[in-house]
Short mmCIF file of C-alpha atoms in Angstrom, two decimals:
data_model
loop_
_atom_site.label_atom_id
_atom_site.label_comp_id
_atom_site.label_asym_id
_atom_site.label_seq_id
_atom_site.Cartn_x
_atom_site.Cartn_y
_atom_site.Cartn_z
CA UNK A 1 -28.43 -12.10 -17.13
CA UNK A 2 -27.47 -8.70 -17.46
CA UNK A 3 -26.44 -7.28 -20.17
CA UNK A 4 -22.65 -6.83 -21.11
CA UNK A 5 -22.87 -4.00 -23.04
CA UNK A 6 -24.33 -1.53 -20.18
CA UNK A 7 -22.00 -0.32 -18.00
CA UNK A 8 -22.68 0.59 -14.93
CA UNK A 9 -22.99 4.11 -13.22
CA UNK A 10 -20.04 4.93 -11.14
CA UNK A 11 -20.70 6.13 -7.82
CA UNK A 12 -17.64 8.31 -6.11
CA UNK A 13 -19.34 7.75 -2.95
CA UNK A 14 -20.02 4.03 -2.68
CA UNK A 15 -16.33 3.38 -3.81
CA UNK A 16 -15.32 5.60 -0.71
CA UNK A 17 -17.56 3.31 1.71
CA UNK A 18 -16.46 0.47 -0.71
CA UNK A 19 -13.10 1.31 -0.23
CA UNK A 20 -12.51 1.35 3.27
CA UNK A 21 -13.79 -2.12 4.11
CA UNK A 22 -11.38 -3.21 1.67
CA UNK A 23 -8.34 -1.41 3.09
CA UNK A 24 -9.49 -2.94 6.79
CA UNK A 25 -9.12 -6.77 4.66
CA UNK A 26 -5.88 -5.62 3.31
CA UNK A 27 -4.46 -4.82 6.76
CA UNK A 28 -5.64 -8.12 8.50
CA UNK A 29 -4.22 -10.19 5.59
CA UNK A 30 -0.85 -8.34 5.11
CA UNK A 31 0.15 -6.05 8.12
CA UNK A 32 2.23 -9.48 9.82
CA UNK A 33 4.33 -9.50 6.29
CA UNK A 34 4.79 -5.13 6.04
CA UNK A 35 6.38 -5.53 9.40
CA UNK A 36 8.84 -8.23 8.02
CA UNK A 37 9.29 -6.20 5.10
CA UNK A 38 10.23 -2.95 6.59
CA UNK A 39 12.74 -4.52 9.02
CA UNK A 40 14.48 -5.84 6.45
CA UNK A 41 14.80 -2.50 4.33
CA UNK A 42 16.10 -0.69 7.18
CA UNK A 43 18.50 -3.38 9.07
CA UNK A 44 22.08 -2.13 9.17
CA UNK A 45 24.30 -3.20 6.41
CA UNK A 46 26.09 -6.65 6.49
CA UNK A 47 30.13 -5.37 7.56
CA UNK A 48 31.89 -8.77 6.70
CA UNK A 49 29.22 -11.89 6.48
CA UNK A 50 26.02 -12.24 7.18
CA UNK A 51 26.68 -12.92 10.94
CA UNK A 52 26.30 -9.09 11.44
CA UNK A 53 23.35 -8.96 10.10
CA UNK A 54 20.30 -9.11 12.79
CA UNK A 55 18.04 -11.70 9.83
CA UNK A 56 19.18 -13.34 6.92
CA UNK A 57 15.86 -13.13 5.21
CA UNK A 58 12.26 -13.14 5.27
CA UNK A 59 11.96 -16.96 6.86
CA UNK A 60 15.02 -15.52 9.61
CA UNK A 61 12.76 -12.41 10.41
CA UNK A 62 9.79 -13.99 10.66
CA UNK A 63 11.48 -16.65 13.20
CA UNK A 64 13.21 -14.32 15.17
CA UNK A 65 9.92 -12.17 15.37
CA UNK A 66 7.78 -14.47 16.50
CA UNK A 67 10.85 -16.48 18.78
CA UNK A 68 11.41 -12.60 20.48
CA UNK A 69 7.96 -10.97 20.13
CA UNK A 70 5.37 -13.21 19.86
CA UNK A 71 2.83 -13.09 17.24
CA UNK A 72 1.87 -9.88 18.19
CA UNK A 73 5.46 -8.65 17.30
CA UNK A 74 4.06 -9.08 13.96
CA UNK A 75 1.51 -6.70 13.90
CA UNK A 76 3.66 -4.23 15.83
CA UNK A 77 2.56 -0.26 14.67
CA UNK A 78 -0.39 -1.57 13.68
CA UNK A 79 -2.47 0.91 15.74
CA UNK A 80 -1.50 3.32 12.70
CA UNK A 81 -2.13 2.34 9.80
CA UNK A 82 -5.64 0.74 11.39
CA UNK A 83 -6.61 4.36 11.87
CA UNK A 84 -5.45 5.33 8.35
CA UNK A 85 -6.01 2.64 5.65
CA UNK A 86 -9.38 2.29 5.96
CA UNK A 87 -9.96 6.06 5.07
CA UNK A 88 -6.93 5.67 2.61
CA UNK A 89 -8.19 2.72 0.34
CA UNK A 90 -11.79 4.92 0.80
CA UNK A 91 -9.95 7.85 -0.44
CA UNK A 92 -8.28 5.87 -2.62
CA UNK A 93 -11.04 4.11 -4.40
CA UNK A 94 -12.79 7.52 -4.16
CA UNK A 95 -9.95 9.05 -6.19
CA UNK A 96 -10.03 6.15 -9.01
CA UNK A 97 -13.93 6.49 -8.72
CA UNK A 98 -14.01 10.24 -9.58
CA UNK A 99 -10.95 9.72 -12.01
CA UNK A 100 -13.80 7.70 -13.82
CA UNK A 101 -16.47 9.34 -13.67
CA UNK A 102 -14.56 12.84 -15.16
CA UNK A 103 -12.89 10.61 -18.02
CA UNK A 104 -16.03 8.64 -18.94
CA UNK A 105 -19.28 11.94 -18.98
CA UNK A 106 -21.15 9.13 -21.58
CA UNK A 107 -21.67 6.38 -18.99
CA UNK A 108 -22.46 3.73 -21.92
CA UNK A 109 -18.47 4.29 -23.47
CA UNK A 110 -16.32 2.19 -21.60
CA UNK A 111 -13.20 3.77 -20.57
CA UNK A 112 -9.83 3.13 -22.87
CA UNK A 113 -6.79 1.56 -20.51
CA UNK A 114 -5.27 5.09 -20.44
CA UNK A 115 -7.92 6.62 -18.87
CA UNK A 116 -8.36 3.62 -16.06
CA UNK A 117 -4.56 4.39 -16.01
CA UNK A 118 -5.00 8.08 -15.18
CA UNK A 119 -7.67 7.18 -12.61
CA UNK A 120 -5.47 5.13 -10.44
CA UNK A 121 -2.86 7.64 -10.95
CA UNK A 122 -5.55 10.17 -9.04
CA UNK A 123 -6.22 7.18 -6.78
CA UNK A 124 -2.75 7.73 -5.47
CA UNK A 125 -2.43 11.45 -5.44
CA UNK A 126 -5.34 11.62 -2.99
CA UNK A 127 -3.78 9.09 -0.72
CA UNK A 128 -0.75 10.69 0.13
CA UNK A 129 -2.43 13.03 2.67
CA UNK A 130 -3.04 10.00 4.61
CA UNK A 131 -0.40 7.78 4.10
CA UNK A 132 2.48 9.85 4.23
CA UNK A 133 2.09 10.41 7.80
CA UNK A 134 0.88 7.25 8.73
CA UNK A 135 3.58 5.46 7.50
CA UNK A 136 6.56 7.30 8.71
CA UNK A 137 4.59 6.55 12.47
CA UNK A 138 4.39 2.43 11.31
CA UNK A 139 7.77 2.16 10.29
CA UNK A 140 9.60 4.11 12.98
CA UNK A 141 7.25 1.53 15.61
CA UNK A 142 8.35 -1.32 13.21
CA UNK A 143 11.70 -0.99 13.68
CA UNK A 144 12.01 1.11 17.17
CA UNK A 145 12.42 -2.77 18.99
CA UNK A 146 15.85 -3.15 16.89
CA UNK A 147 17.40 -0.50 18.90
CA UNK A 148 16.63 -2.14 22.23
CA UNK A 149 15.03 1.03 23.07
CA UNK A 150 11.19 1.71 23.14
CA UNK A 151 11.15 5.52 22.70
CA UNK A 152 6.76 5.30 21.67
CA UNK A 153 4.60 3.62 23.42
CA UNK A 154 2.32 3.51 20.32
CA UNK A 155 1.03 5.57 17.45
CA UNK A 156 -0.33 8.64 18.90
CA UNK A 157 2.94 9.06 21.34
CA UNK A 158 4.80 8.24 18.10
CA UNK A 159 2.82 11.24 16.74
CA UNK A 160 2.64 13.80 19.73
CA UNK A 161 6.77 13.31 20.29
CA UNK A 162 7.32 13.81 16.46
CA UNK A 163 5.20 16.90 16.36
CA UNK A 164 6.68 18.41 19.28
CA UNK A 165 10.35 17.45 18.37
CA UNK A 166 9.81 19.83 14.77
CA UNK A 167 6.27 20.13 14.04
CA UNK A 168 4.62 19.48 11.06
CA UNK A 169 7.23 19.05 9.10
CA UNK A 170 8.77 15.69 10.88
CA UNK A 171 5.25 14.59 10.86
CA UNK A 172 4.86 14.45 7.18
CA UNK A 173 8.66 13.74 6.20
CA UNK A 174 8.86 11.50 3.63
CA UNK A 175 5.97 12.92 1.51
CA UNK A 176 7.44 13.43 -2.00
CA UNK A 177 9.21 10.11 -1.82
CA UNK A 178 5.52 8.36 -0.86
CA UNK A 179 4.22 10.61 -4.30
CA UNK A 180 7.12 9.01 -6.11
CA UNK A 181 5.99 5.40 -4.62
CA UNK A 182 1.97 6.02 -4.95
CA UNK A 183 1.07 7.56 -8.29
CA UNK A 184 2.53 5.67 -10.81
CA UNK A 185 1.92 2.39 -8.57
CA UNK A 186 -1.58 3.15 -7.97
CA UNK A 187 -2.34 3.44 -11.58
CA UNK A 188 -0.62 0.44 -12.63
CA UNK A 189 -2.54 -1.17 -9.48
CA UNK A 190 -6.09 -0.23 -10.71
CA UNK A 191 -5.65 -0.91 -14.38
CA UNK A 192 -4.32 -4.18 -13.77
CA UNK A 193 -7.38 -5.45 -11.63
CA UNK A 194 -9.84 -3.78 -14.52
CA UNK A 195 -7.95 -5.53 -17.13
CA UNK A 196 -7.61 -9.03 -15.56
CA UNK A 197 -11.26 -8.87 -13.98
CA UNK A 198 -12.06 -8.09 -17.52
CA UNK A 199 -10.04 -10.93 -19.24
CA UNK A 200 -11.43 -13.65 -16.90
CA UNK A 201 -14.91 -12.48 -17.50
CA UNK A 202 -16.85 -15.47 -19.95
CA UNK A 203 -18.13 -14.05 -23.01
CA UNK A 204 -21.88 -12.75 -22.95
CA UNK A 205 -21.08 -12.05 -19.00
CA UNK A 206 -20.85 -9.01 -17.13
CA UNK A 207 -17.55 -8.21 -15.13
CA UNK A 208 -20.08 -7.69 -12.18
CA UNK A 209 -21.04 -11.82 -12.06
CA UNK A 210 -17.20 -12.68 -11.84
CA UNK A 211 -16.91 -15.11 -9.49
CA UNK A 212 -15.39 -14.82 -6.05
CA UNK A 213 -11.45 -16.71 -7.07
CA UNK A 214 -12.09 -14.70 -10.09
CA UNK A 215 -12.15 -11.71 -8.38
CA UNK A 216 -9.17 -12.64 -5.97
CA UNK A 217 -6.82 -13.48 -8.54
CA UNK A 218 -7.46 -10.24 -10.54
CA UNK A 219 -6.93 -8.32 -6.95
CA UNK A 220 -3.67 -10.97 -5.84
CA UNK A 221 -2.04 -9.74 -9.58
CA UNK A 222 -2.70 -6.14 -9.39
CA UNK A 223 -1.04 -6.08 -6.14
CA UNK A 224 1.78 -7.58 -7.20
CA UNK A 225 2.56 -5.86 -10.46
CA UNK A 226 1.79 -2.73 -8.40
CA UNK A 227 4.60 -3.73 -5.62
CA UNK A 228 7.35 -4.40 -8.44
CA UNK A 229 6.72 -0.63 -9.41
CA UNK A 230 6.34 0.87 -5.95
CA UNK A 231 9.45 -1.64 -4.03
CA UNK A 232 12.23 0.46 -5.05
CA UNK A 233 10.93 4.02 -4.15
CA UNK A 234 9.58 2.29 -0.85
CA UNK A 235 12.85 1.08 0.04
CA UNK A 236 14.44 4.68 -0.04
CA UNK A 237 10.72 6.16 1.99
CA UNK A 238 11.29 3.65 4.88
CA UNK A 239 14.79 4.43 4.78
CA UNK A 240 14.19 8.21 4.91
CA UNK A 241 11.42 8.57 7.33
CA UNK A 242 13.40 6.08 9.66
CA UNK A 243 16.97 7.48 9.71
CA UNK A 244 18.21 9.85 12.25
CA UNK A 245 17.25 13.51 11.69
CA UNK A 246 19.98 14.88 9.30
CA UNK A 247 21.51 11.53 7.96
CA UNK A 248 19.98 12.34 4.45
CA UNK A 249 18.95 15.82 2.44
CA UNK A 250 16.89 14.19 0.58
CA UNK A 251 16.00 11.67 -2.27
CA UNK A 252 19.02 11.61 -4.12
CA UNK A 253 21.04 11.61 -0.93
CA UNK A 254 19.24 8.38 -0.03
CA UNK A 255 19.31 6.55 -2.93
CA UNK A 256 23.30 7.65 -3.55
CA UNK A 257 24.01 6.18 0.11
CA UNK A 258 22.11 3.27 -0.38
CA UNK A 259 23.76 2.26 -3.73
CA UNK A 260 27.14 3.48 -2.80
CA UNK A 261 27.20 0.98 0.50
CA UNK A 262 24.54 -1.69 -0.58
CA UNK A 263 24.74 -2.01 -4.56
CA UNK A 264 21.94 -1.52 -6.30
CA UNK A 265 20.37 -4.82 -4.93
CA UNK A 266 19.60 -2.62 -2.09
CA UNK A 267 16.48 -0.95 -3.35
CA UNK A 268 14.60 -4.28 -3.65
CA UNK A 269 15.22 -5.31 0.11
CA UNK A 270 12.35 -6.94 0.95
CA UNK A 271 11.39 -8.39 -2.41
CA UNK A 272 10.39 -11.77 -1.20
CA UNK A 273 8.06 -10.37 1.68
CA UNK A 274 6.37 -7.78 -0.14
CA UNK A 275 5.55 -10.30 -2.61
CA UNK A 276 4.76 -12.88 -0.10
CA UNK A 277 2.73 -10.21 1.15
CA UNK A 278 0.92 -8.74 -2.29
CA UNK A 279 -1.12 -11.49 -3.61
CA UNK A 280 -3.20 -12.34 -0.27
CA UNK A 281 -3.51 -9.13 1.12
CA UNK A 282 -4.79 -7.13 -2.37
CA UNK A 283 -6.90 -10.01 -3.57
CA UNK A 284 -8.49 -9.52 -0.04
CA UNK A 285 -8.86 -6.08 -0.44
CA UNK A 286 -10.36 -6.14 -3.57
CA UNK A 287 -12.57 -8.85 -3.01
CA UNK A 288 -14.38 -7.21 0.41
CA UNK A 289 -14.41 -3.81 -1.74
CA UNK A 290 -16.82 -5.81 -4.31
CA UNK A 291 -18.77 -7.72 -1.98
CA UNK A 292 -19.01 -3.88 0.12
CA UNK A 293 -20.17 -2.58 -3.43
CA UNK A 294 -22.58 -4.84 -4.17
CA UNK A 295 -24.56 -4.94 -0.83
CA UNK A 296 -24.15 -1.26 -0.84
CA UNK A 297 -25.64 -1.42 -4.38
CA UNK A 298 -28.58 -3.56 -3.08
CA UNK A 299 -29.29 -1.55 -0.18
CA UNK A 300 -28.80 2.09 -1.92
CA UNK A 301 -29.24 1.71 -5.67
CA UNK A 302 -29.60 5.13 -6.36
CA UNK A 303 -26.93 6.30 -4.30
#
């Protein structure tokens, strides 16, 4: 058995590798559920009853999806984040790895819940390079089939048109709002997981023997306790990065237009699919990052 009190050496590098098998788990299990999620945030507002509105819910969306689409309507814009959450999660793990490792220079002091705090926070800084852009292409594809118009043919049109139409810039639009959504998120994300795995570890155990429905309820609770956090600032990014070029000047112009025409309900659009979404899709995630870690451990120890 080994022994509880050793902790073990924290390797940026394996958490990167680590890292991006789990964020290829997360997007099998939760893409179908993101999809539903985001076409929800950004259908048109309800005029008079709900018969203007295009779904009623997640169970209406899902139906009408799969009645219109197929199941592949489901994991429509997928082609984007595929090429980007992989090396996110890597970068992200990487980030709450090397968080670690500068908090904790004695390897044998375990870190306090502030410090595994201010990891994940750095988890989620490092992301945004990657995400930012990736998601303003997935939800723009998410939603382009509402308008009865298919103006990409898939991610790297989506890219290429957005880069010629104003560069960079239109590229990346949305960034500060995904900062807003990531950092605090991300740290509440990674110190939930270390806490829980933690908890549910037996006494005279080490955290690294937890069991496998261990492992995916400690990774099904941090994502959802990370998605109550992140919904609200996620619901004005997919607004933002979807709406026509001009609509809003920024955050507060979202979030004034959404509350002054939707209530404050509005920013949690998408509630029931997110969390739908959370618990399977993170405990997946977490639980091919350990399994990764651990044959990556056996094969390199010294890495």
């Amino acid at each position: 058995m080994n022994d509880p009190g050793l902790q073990k050496r924290i390797s940026p590098t394996k958490n990167f590798v680590a890292g991006g098998v789990g964020g290829a788990c997360l997007l099998l299990a939760g893409h179908p559920l993101d999809t539903i999620k985001v076409r929800l945030q950004t259908q048109p507002r309800a005029s008079q009853s709900h018969a203007s509105v295009i779904y009623t819910g997640t169970y209406d969306c899902l139906r009408k999806t799969l009645s219109k689409e197929g199941v592949l309507g489901l994991y429509r814009g997928m082609g984007a984040p595929l090429l980007g959450v992989a090396p996110m999660m890597a970068i992200s793990f990487f980030g709450f790895g090397l968080g670690k490792q500068l908090l904790q220079p004695d390897p044998r002091a375990p870190l306090t819940s502030q410090q595994v705090y201010l990891s994940g926070m750095l988890a989620g800084v490092f992301t945004t390079v990657i995400v930012a852009p990736g998601e303003r292409i997935k939800c723009l594809l998410q939603v382009q089939s509402l308008s009865g118009r298919l103006k990409y043919a898939g991610p790297l049109d989506c890219a290429v048109q957005l880069y010629k139409e104003q560069g960079i810039r239109s590229v990346y639009k949305g960034t500060v709002l995904t900062l807003i959504r990531d950092v605090p998120s991300s740290g509440l994300y990674f110190l939930t997981y270390e806490y829980v795995k933690n908890a549910l570890t037996p006494e005279g155990q080490s955290v690294t023997q937890l069991s496998t429905p261990r492992i995916l309820l400690a990774g099904g609770l941090a994502g959802i306790l990370n998605w109550v956090v992140a919904l609200p600032p996620d619901v004005l990014k997919s607004n933002f990065q979807t709406a026509a070029e001009g609509r809003y000047r920024g955050l507060r112009d979202v979030l004034a237009n959404l509350i002054r025409e939707e209530g404050a309900c509005a920013l949690y659009k998408g509630f029931t699919a997110v969390m739908l979404r959370a618990f399977p899709a993170n405990a997946a995630c977490f639980l091919g990052f350990e399994l990764a870690l651990k044959t990556l451990d056996w094969l390199a120890p010294n890495w």
